Amino acid sequence: MRKLLIAGNWKMFKTFDEAIDLAKNIEKFVRNESVVDVAVFPPATYIHVVSSLLKNRSIFVGAQNIYPEEEGAFTGEISAKMVLTSGGSMTILGHSERRNVFGEPNDFICKKVKKAMATGLIPVLCIGEKLEEREAGETESVLIGQLEGSLDGVKIDSPDEIVLAYEPVWAIGTGVNATPEQAQATQAFIREWFRGRYGPMADKIRILYGGSVKPSNAEKLLSQADIDGALIGGASLSSESFCEIIAIAKRISIEGKCQ
Ligand code: PGA
């Protein structure tokens, strides 16, 4: 079984003090957790302080996005190196809000993936179909397009260098999660695509599920064979619900996935 990764995407929420409180509460709960991996993605302005608070704990801190250039006149953007030197070790890329609200295309996301990896950040590459695409039976072709476009020419030497996240757009922030069966079938499909491109490493790559994950549905989702963790928005904003999901993941990791 792959080590489960429970990741919280704080999006554009929390004041400075609230972010510190949340990080401290997660830190208290996680301590030196080693059974599951935990990651938090605070707003960029808090990466440094959150990573200082979580130092020496087994919690990754990351950015929600980066710009693919090394440095330069790109007002308002942050680079991979800025994230790294602020204590971050991961970055979400290609989140559906970046793709759909900010119109980021696959080739731009691909440049970010390459830049992140070249800088030593682990990208959490998000892909996912819209409701009308699923209803039209286009889920697989949409995902193939996103995977091919976002990973065009991306060399991966080890499965630890990248994480994938399947996030159906219709499930994000809606309260309607994909059923465990839908998510499992889609993630198995993604893993097979990955195997075709990258070979046996596909068995070790982590594919997270994201979209309305909460304590009440985490157990069933995380018990699926091809779901290796969760990327959590709303439920990661409270330490109670986020830590409850970590506890569920820990239990599954210890007891094994029984389906
Ligand atoms: P949600 O967000 O858990 O609030 O649906 C998930 C995400 O956007 O990563």
PDB file of C-alpha atoms and ligand atoms in Angstrom:
ATOM      1  CA  MET A   1       0.000   0.000   0.000  1.00  0.00           C
ATOM      2  CA  ARG A   2       1.230   3.494  -0.850  1.00  0.00           C
ATOM      3  CA  LYS A   3       1.639   5.888   2.074  1.00  0.00           C
ATOM      4  CA  LEU A   4      -1.490   8.021   2.304  1.00  0.00           C
ATOM      5  CA  LEU A   5      -1.100  11.788   1.952  1.00  0.00           C
ATOM      6  CA  ILE A   6      -3.689  14.058   3.542  1.00  0.00           C
ATOM      7  CA  ALA A   7      -3.350  17.564   2.123  1.00  0.00           C
ATOM      8  CA  GLY A   8      -5.173  20.760   3.046  1.00  0.00           C
ATOM      9  CA  ASN A   9      -5.655  23.489   0.454  1.00  0.00           C
ATOM     10  CA  TRP A  10      -6.494  26.639   2.408  1.00  0.00           C
ATOM     11  CA  LYS A  11      -7.197  28.615  -0.796  1.00  0.00           C
ATOM     12  CA  MET A  12      -7.744  32.345  -0.138  1.00  0.00           C
ATOM     13  CA  PHE A  13      -8.994  31.915   3.412  1.00  0.00           C
ATOM     14  CA  LYS A  14      -7.728  32.841   6.892  1.00  0.00           C
ATOM     15  CA  THR A  15      -6.195  35.952   8.393  1.00  0.00           C
ATOM     16  CA  PHE A  16      -2.619  35.733   9.622  1.00  0.00           C
ATOM     17  CA  ASP A  17      -3.654  34.929  13.215  1.00  0.00           C
ATOM     18  CA  GLU A  18      -6.219  32.379  12.114  1.00  0.00           C
ATOM     19  CA  ALA A  19      -3.638  30.670   9.895  1.00  0.00           C
ATOM     20  CA  ILE A  20      -1.207  30.417  12.810  1.00  0.00           C
ATOM     21  CA  ASP A  21      -3.901  28.942  15.054  1.00  0.00           C
ATOM     22  CA  LEU A  22      -4.822  26.373  12.442  1.00  0.00           C
ATOM     23  CA  ALA A  23      -1.187  25.396  11.877  1.00  0.00           C
ATOM     24  CA  LYS A  24      -0.553  25.090  15.636  1.00  0.00           C
ATOM     25  CA  ASN A  25      -3.587  22.876  16.121  1.00  0.00           C
ATOM     26  CA  ILE A  26      -2.568  20.606  13.260  1.00  0.00           C
ATOM     27  CA  GLU A  27       0.959  20.456  14.630  1.00  0.00           C
ATOM     28  CA  LYS A  28      -0.320  19.432  18.072  1.00  0.00           C
ATOM     29  CA  PHE A  29      -2.345  16.628  16.561  1.00  0.00           C
ATOM     30  CA  VAL A  30       0.182  15.358  14.054  1.00  0.00           C
ATOM     31  CA  ARG A  31       3.384  15.590  16.137  1.00  0.00           C
ATOM     32  CA  ASN A  32       5.836  13.110  14.684  1.00  0.00           C
ATOM     33  CA  GLU A  33       3.294  11.210  12.693  1.00  0.00           C
ATOM     34  CA  SER A  34       4.929   8.688  10.430  1.00  0.00           C
ATOM     35  CA  VAL A  35       2.081   6.429   9.333  1.00  0.00           C
ATOM     36  CA  VAL A  36       0.542   9.015   7.012  1.00  0.00           C
ATOM     37  CA  ASP A  37       1.968  12.082   5.310  1.00  0.00           C
ATOM     38  CA  VAL A  38       0.308  15.429   5.910  1.00  0.00           C
ATOM     39  CA  ALA A  39       0.621  18.596   3.809  1.00  0.00           C
ATOM     40  CA  VAL A  40      -0.813  22.088   4.103  1.00  0.00           C
ATOM     41  CA  PHE A  41      -1.021  24.723   1.386  1.00  0.00           C
ATOM     42  CA  PRO A  42      -1.557  28.102   3.048  1.00  0.00           C
ATOM     43  CA  PRO A  43      -1.808  31.377   1.138  1.00  0.00           C
ATOM     44  CA  ALA A  44       1.693  32.341  -0.061  1.00  0.00           C
ATOM     45  CA  THR A  45       2.040  35.158   2.478  1.00  0.00           C
ATOM     46  CA  TYR A  46       1.935  32.598   5.301  1.00  0.00           C
ATOM     47  CA  ILE A  47       4.207  29.882   3.876  1.00  0.00           C
ATOM     48  CA  HIS A  48       7.247  31.052   5.795  1.00  0.00           C
ATOM     49  CA  VAL A  49       5.601  31.377   9.184  1.00  0.00           C
ATOM     50  CA  VAL A  50       3.634  28.142   8.819  1.00  0.00           C
ATOM     51  CA  SER A  51       6.704  26.193   7.728  1.00  0.00           C
ATOM     52  CA  SER A  52       8.671  27.616  10.683  1.00  0.00           C
ATOM     53  CA  LEU A  53       5.906  26.492  13.037  1.00  0.00           C
ATOM     54  CA  LEU A  54       5.822  23.027  11.527  1.00  0.00           C
ATOM     55  CA  LYS A  55       9.581  22.544  11.358  1.00  0.00           C
ATOM     56  CA  ASN A  56      10.861  19.106  12.364  1.00  0.00           C
ATOM     57  CA  ARG A  57       7.403  17.649  12.108  1.00  0.00           C
ATOM     58  CA  SER A  58       6.409  15.335   9.327  1.00  0.00           C
ATOM     59  CA  ILE A  59       4.193  17.914   7.670  1.00  0.00           C
ATOM     60  CA  PHE A  60       4.899  19.278   4.216  1.00  0.00           C
ATOM     61  CA  VAL A  61       4.141  22.920   3.552  1.00  0.00           C
ATOM     62  CA  GLY A  62       3.529  24.112   0.021  1.00  0.00           C
ATOM     63  CA  ALA A  63       2.277  26.846  -2.260  1.00  0.00           C
ATOM     64  CA  GLN A  64      -1.050  26.857  -4.074  1.00  0.00           C
ATOM     65  CA  ASN A  65       0.594  27.950  -7.310  1.00  0.00           C
ATOM     66  CA  ILE A  66       3.870  29.243  -8.766  1.00  0.00           C
ATOM     67  CA  TYR A  67       4.946  31.182 -11.849  1.00  0.00           C
ATOM     68  CA  PRO A  68       7.206  29.180 -14.180  1.00  0.00           C
ATOM     69  CA  GLU A  69      10.001  31.751 -14.685  1.00  0.00           C
ATOM     70  CA  GLU A  70      13.124  31.860 -12.545  1.00  0.00           C
ATOM     71  CA  GLU A  71      12.669  35.548 -11.659  1.00  0.00           C
ATOM     72  CA  GLY A  72      11.850  38.815 -13.371  1.00  0.00           C
ATOM     73  CA  ALA A  73       9.307  41.553 -13.934  1.00  0.00           C
ATOM     74  CA  PHE A  74       6.204  39.501 -13.187  1.00  0.00           C
ATOM     75  CA  THR A  75       4.350  41.702 -10.742  1.00  0.00           C
ATOM     76  CA  GLY A  76       2.243  39.766  -8.293  1.00  0.00           C
ATOM     77  CA  GLU A  77       3.691  36.337  -9.052  1.00  0.00           C
ATOM     78  CA  ILE A  78       5.814  34.035  -6.901  1.00  0.00           C
ATOM     79  CA  SER A  79       8.602  31.753  -8.081  1.00  0.00           C
ATOM     80  CA  ALA A  80       9.443  28.175  -7.176  1.00  0.00           C
ATOM     81  CA  LYS A  81      12.645  29.358  -5.525  1.00  0.00           C
ATOM     82  CA  MET A  82      10.720  31.822  -3.364  1.00  0.00           C
ATOM     83  CA  VAL A  83       8.531  28.995  -2.124  1.00  0.00           C
ATOM     84  CA  LEU A  84      11.530  26.754  -1.515  1.00  0.00           C
ATOM     85  CA  THR A  85      13.553  29.395   0.332  1.00  0.00           C
ATOM     86  CA  SER A  86      10.496  30.260   2.452  1.00  0.00           C
ATOM     87  CA  GLY A  87      10.391  26.686   3.733  1.00  0.00           C
ATOM     88  CA  GLY A  88       7.963  25.162   1.230  1.00  0.00           C
ATOM     89  CA  SER A  89       8.586  21.785  -0.370  1.00  0.00           C
ATOM     90  CA  MET A  90       5.508  21.274  -2.541  1.00  0.00           C
ATOM     91  CA  THR A  91       3.222  23.228  -4.818  1.00  0.00           C
ATOM     92  CA  ILE A  92      -0.280  22.586  -6.093  1.00  0.00           C
ATOM     93  CA  LEU A  93      -0.398  23.102  -9.879  1.00  0.00           C
ATOM     94  CA  GLY A  94      -3.261  23.091 -12.345  1.00  0.00           C
ATOM     95  CA  HIS A  95      -5.961  23.342  -9.694  1.00  0.00           C
ATOM     96  CA  SER A  96      -9.373  23.641 -11.341  1.00  0.00           C
ATOM     97  CA  GLU A  97      -9.715  27.197 -10.023  1.00  0.00           C
ATOM     98  CA  ARG A  98      -6.463  28.109 -11.805  1.00  0.00           C
ATOM     99  CA  ARG A  99      -7.630  26.342 -14.952  1.00  0.00           C
ATOM    100  CA  ASN A 100     -11.185  27.684 -14.960  1.00  0.00           C
ATOM    101  CA  VAL A 101     -11.189  31.014 -13.089  1.00  0.00           C
ATOM    102  CA  PHE A 102      -7.782  32.180 -14.354  1.00  0.00           C
ATOM    103  CA  GLY A 103      -7.836  30.370 -17.689  1.00  0.00           C
ATOM    104  CA  GLU A 104      -4.548  28.506 -17.304  1.00  0.00           C
ATOM    105  CA  PRO A 105      -3.961  26.124 -20.219  1.00  0.00           C
ATOM    106  CA  ASN A 106      -2.129  22.802 -20.044  1.00  0.00           C
ATOM    107  CA  ASP A 107       1.066  24.040 -21.712  1.00  0.00           C
ATOM    108  CA  PHE A 108       1.424  26.803 -19.100  1.00  0.00           C
ATOM    109  CA  ILE A 109       0.802  24.307 -16.292  1.00  0.00           C
ATOM    110  CA  CYS A 110       3.394  22.025 -17.883  1.00  0.00           C
ATOM    111  CA  LYS A 111       6.024  24.783 -17.689  1.00  0.00           C
ATOM    112  CA  LYS A 112       5.199  25.176 -13.994  1.00  0.00           C
ATOM    113  CA  VAL A 113       5.529  21.427 -13.389  1.00  0.00           C
ATOM    114  CA  LYS A 114       8.978  21.467 -14.993  1.00  0.00           C
ATOM    115  CA  LYS A 115      10.060  24.546 -13.054  1.00  0.00           C
ATOM    116  CA  ALA A 116       8.809  23.167  -9.745  1.00  0.00           C
ATOM    117  CA  MET A 117      10.625  19.860 -10.249  1.00  0.00           C
ATOM    118  CA  ALA A 118      13.826  21.513 -11.436  1.00  0.00           C
ATOM    119  CA  THR A 119      13.777  23.643  -8.273  1.00  0.00           C
ATOM    120  CA  GLY A 120      13.154  20.706  -5.949  1.00  0.00           C
ATOM    121  CA  LEU A 121       9.488  21.294  -5.195  1.00  0.00           C
ATOM    122  CA  ILE A 122       7.054  18.389  -5.454  1.00  0.00           C
ATOM    123  CA  PRO A 123       4.153  19.357  -7.718  1.00  0.00           C
ATOM    124  CA  VAL A 124       0.677  18.192  -6.781  1.00  0.00           C
ATOM    125  CA  LEU A 125      -0.711  18.174 -10.310  1.00  0.00           C
ATOM    126  CA  CYS A 126      -4.504  18.473 -10.387  1.00  0.00           C
ATOM    127  CA  ILE A 127      -6.716  17.204 -13.175  1.00  0.00           C
ATOM    128  CA  GLY A 128     -10.453  16.740 -13.401  1.00  0.00           C
ATOM    129  CA  GLU A 129     -13.459  16.929 -15.679  1.00  0.00           C
ATOM    130  CA  LYS A 130     -16.458  19.273 -15.576  1.00  0.00           C
ATOM    131  CA  LEU A 131     -19.982  17.969 -15.019  1.00  0.00           C
ATOM    132  CA  GLU A 132     -21.013  18.406 -18.648  1.00  0.00           C
ATOM    133  CA  GLU A 133     -17.911  16.508 -19.752  1.00  0.00           C
ATOM    134  CA  ARG A 134     -18.708  13.599 -17.429  1.00  0.00           C
ATOM    135  CA  GLU A 135     -22.323  13.576 -18.583  1.00  0.00           C
ATOM    136  CA  ALA A 136     -21.214  13.558 -22.213  1.00  0.00           C
ATOM    137  CA  GLY A 137     -18.996  10.521 -21.527  1.00  0.00           C
ATOM    138  CA  GLU A 138     -15.846  12.573 -22.115  1.00  0.00           C
ATOM    139  CA  THR A 139     -14.199  12.107 -18.717  1.00  0.00           C
ATOM    140  CA  GLU A 140     -11.383   9.883 -19.945  1.00  0.00           C
ATOM    141  CA  SER A 141     -10.548  11.958 -23.008  1.00  0.00           C
ATOM    142  CA  VAL A 142     -10.521  15.159 -20.926  1.00  0.00           C
ATOM    143  CA  LEU A 143      -8.190  13.574 -18.375  1.00  0.00           C
ATOM    144  CA  ILE A 144      -5.892  12.220 -21.090  1.00  0.00           C
ATOM    145  CA  GLY A 145      -5.718  15.708 -22.609  1.00  0.00           C
ATOM    146  CA  GLN A 146      -4.843  17.251 -19.244  1.00  0.00           C
ATOM    147  CA  LEU A 147      -2.264  14.576 -18.434  1.00  0.00           C
ATOM    148  CA  GLU A 148      -0.610  14.709 -21.854  1.00  0.00           C
ATOM    149  CA  GLY A 149      -0.611  18.488 -21.906  1.00  0.00           C
ATOM    150  CA  SER A 150       0.558  19.064 -18.345  1.00  0.00           C
ATOM    151  CA  LEU A 151       3.221  16.355 -18.430  1.00  0.00           C
ATOM    152  CA  ASP A 152       4.485  16.957 -21.976  1.00  0.00           C
ATOM    153  CA  GLY A 153       8.221  16.250 -21.886  1.00  0.00           C
ATOM    154  CA  VAL A 154       8.238  15.910 -18.089  1.00  0.00           C
ATOM    155  CA  LYS A 155      10.875  13.413 -16.976  1.00  0.00           C
ATOM    156  CA  ILE A 156      10.154  11.632 -13.709  1.00  0.00           C
ATOM    157  CA  ASP A 157      12.968   9.601 -12.174  1.00  0.00           C
ATOM    158  CA  SER A 158      11.302   8.613  -8.932  1.00  0.00           C
ATOM    159  CA  PRO A 159       7.666   8.315  -7.825  1.00  0.00           C
ATOM    160  CA  ASP A 160       8.362  10.715  -4.932  1.00  0.00           C
ATOM    161  CA  GLU A 161       8.999  13.597  -7.326  1.00  0.00           C
ATOM    162  CA  ILE A 162       5.356  14.273  -8.155  1.00  0.00           C
ATOM    163  CA  VAL A 163       1.856  13.679  -6.785  1.00  0.00           C
ATOM    164  CA  LEU A 164      -1.294  13.560  -8.921  1.00  0.00           C
ATOM    165  CA  ALA A 165      -4.694  14.716  -7.714  1.00  0.00           C
ATOM    166  CA  TYR A 166      -7.956  13.771  -9.384  1.00  0.00           C
ATOM    167  CA  GLU A 167     -10.460  16.501  -8.615  1.00  0.00           C
ATOM    168  CA  PRO A 168     -13.718  16.366 -10.566  1.00  0.00           C
ATOM    169  CA  VAL A 169     -14.696  20.015 -10.995  1.00  0.00           C
ATOM    170  CA  TRP A 170     -18.325  19.270 -10.127  1.00  0.00           C
ATOM    171  CA  ALA A 171     -17.275  17.931  -6.727  1.00  0.00           C
ATOM    172  CA  ILE A 172     -15.101  20.858  -5.648  1.00  0.00           C
ATOM    173  CA  GLY A 173     -16.709  23.002  -2.980  1.00  0.00           C
ATOM    174  CA  THR A 174     -20.161  21.673  -3.838  1.00  0.00           C
ATOM    175  CA  GLY A 175     -20.653  19.206  -0.996  1.00  0.00           C
ATOM    176  CA  VAL A 176     -21.249  16.515  -3.628  1.00  0.00           C
ATOM    177  CA  ASN A 177     -18.301  14.148  -3.707  1.00  0.00           C
ATOM    178  CA  ALA A 178     -17.644  11.590  -6.414  1.00  0.00           C
ATOM    179  CA  THR A 179     -18.833   8.233  -5.156  1.00  0.00           C
ATOM    180  CA  PRO A 180     -15.978   6.010  -3.974  1.00  0.00           C
ATOM    181  CA  GLU A 181     -16.682   3.759  -6.975  1.00  0.00           C
ATOM    182  CA  GLN A 182     -16.560   6.655  -9.470  1.00  0.00           C
ATOM    183  CA  ALA A 183     -13.351   7.997  -7.948  1.00  0.00           C
ATOM    184  CA  GLN A 184     -11.758   4.533  -7.823  1.00  0.00           C
ATOM    185  CA  ALA A 185     -12.597   3.752 -11.448  1.00  0.00           C
ATOM    186  CA  THR A 186     -11.290   7.114 -12.644  1.00  0.00           C
ATOM    187  CA  GLN A 187      -8.116   6.930 -10.582  1.00  0.00           C
ATOM    188  CA  ALA A 188      -7.396   3.398 -11.784  1.00  0.00           C
ATOM    189  CA  PHE A 189      -7.720   4.794 -15.309  1.00  0.00           C
ATOM    190  CA  ILE A 190      -5.269   7.609 -14.481  1.00  0.00           C
ATOM    191  CA  ARG A 191      -2.788   5.103 -13.042  1.00  0.00           C
ATOM    192  CA  GLU A 192      -2.974   3.021 -16.225  1.00  0.00           C
ATOM    193  CA  TRP A 193      -2.338   6.115 -18.337  1.00  0.00           C
ATOM    194  CA  PHE A 194       0.647   6.833 -16.124  1.00  0.00           C
ATOM    195  CA  ARG A 195       1.892   3.252 -16.517  1.00  0.00           C
ATOM    196  CA  GLY A 196       1.726   3.587 -20.284  1.00  0.00           C
ATOM    197  CA  ARG A 197       3.883   6.703 -20.106  1.00  0.00           C
ATOM    198  CA  TYR A 198       6.186   6.062 -17.143  1.00  0.00           C
ATOM    199  CA  GLY A 199       6.141   2.274 -16.686  1.00  0.00           C
ATOM    200  CA  PRO A 200       6.051   0.292 -13.424  1.00  0.00           C
ATOM    201  CA  MET A 201       6.628   3.451 -11.394  1.00  0.00           C
ATOM    202  CA  ALA A 202       2.855   3.843 -11.754  1.00  0.00           C
ATOM    203  CA  ASP A 203       2.415   1.414  -8.867  1.00  0.00           C
ATOM    204  CA  LYS A 204       4.235   3.796  -6.557  1.00  0.00           C
ATOM    205  CA  ILE A 205       2.887   7.154  -7.678  1.00  0.00           C
ATOM    206  CA  ARG A 206       0.381   8.727  -5.309  1.00  0.00           C
ATOM    207  CA  ILE A 207      -2.971   9.785  -6.744  1.00  0.00           C
ATOM    208  CA  LEU A 208      -5.068  11.859  -4.368  1.00  0.00           C
ATOM    209  CA  TYR A 209      -8.794  12.368  -4.633  1.00  0.00           C
ATOM    210  CA  GLY A 210     -10.182  15.873  -4.099  1.00  0.00           C
ATOM    211  CA  GLY A 211     -13.698  17.273  -4.104  1.00  0.00           C
ATOM    212  CA  SER A 212     -15.887  17.643  -0.998  1.00  0.00           C
ATOM    213  CA  VAL A 213     -13.849  15.252   1.132  1.00  0.00           C
ATOM    214  CA  LYS A 214     -15.030  15.431   4.742  1.00  0.00           C
ATOM    215  CA  PRO A 215     -14.877  13.210   7.823  1.00  0.00           C
ATOM    216  CA  SER A 216     -18.162  11.517   6.910  1.00  0.00           C
ATOM    217  CA  ASN A 217     -17.000  10.291   3.483  1.00  0.00           C
ATOM    218  CA  ALA A 218     -13.235   9.976   3.994  1.00  0.00           C
ATOM    219  CA  GLU A 219     -13.250   6.382   5.184  1.00  0.00           C
ATOM    220  CA  LYS A 220     -14.944   4.979   2.085  1.00  0.00           C
ATOM    221  CA  LEU A 221     -12.942   7.133  -0.318  1.00  0.00           C
ATOM    222  CA  LEU A 222      -9.565   6.424   1.286  1.00  0.00           C
ATOM    223  CA  SER A 223     -10.292   2.695   1.404  1.00  0.00           C
ATOM    224  CA  GLN A 224     -10.314   2.486  -2.394  1.00  0.00           C
ATOM    225  CA  ALA A 225      -7.299   0.749  -3.899  1.00  0.00           C
ATOM    226  CA  ASP A 226      -6.220   3.624  -6.157  1.00  0.00           C
ATOM    227  CA  ILE A 227      -6.971   6.513  -3.790  1.00  0.00           C
ATOM    228  CA  ASP A 228      -3.729   7.351  -2.017  1.00  0.00           C
ATOM    229  CA  GLY A 229      -4.876  10.335  -0.046  1.00  0.00           C
ATOM    230  CA  ALA A 230      -7.029  13.429  -0.241  1.00  0.00           C
ATOM    231  CA  LEU A 231      -6.694  17.047  -1.317  1.00  0.00           C
ATOM    232  CA  ILE A 232      -9.108  18.859   0.951  1.00  0.00           C
ATOM    233  CA  GLY A 233     -10.434  22.398   0.672  1.00  0.00           C
ATOM    234  CA  GLY A 234     -13.362  23.312   2.935  1.00  0.00           C
ATOM    235  CA  ALA A 235     -12.797  20.608   5.539  1.00  0.00           C
ATOM    236  CA  SER A 236      -9.112  21.570   5.901  1.00  0.00           C
ATOM    237  CA  LEU A 237     -10.036  24.997   7.241  1.00  0.00           C
ATOM    238  CA  SER A 238     -10.985  23.602  10.628  1.00  0.00           C
ATOM    239  CA  SER A 239      -8.390  21.618  12.550  1.00  0.00           C
ATOM    240  CA  GLU A 240     -11.146  19.363  13.952  1.00  0.00           C
ATOM    241  CA  SER A 241     -12.335  18.084  10.596  1.00  0.00           C
ATOM    242  CA  PHE A 242      -8.860  18.021   9.019  1.00  0.00           C
ATOM    243  CA  CYS A 243      -7.402  16.063  11.955  1.00  0.00           C
ATOM    244  CA  GLU A 244     -10.370  13.704  11.952  1.00  0.00           C
ATOM    245  CA  ILE A 245      -9.576  12.844   8.341  1.00  0.00           C
ATOM    246  CA  ILE A 246      -5.910  12.326   9.260  1.00  0.00           C
ATOM    247  CA  ALA A 247      -7.026   9.948  12.021  1.00  0.00           C
ATOM    248  CA  ILE A 248      -9.184   8.008   9.558  1.00  0.00           C
ATOM    249  CA  ALA A 249      -6.243   7.746   7.148  1.00  0.00           C
ATOM    250  CA  LYS A 250      -4.040   6.546   9.957  1.00  0.00           C
ATOM    251  CA  ARG A 251      -6.509   3.844  10.925  1.00  0.00           C
ATOM    252  CA  ILE A 252      -6.780   2.638   7.327  1.00  0.00           C
ATOM    253  CA  SER A 253      -2.992   2.608   7.018  1.00  0.00           C
ATOM    254  CA  ILE A 254      -2.645   0.468  10.130  1.00  0.00           C
ATOM    255  CA  GLU A 255      -5.546  -1.877   9.475  1.00  0.00           C
ATOM    256  CA  GLY A 256      -5.081  -2.057   5.706  1.00  0.00           C
ATOM    257  CA  LYS A 257      -7.583  -1.408   2.950  1.00  0.00           C
ATOM    258  CA  CYS A 258     -10.296  -4.035   3.075  1.00  0.00           C
ATOM    259  CA  GLN A 259     -12.785  -3.942   0.234  1.00  0.00           C
TER     260      GLN A 259
HETATM  261  P1  PGA B   1     -13.245  21.078  -1.407  1.00  0.00           P
HETATM  262  O1  PGA B   1     -12.009  21.588  -2.290  1.00  0.00           O
HETATM  263  O2  PGA B   1     -12.707  20.015  -0.462  1.00  0.00           O
HETATM  264  O3  PGA B   1     -13.725  22.294  -0.674  1.00  0.00           O
HETATM  265  O4  PGA B   1     -14.244  20.510  -2.331  1.00  0.00           O
HETATM  266  C1  PGA B   1     -11.057  20.697  -2.797  1.00  0.00           C
HETATM  267  C2  PGA B   1     -10.017  21.439  -3.605  1.00  0.00           C
HETATM  268  O5  PGA B   1     -10.364  22.427  -4.256  1.00  0.00           O
HETATM  269  O6  PGA B   1      -8.839  21.057  -3.621  1.00  0.00           O
END
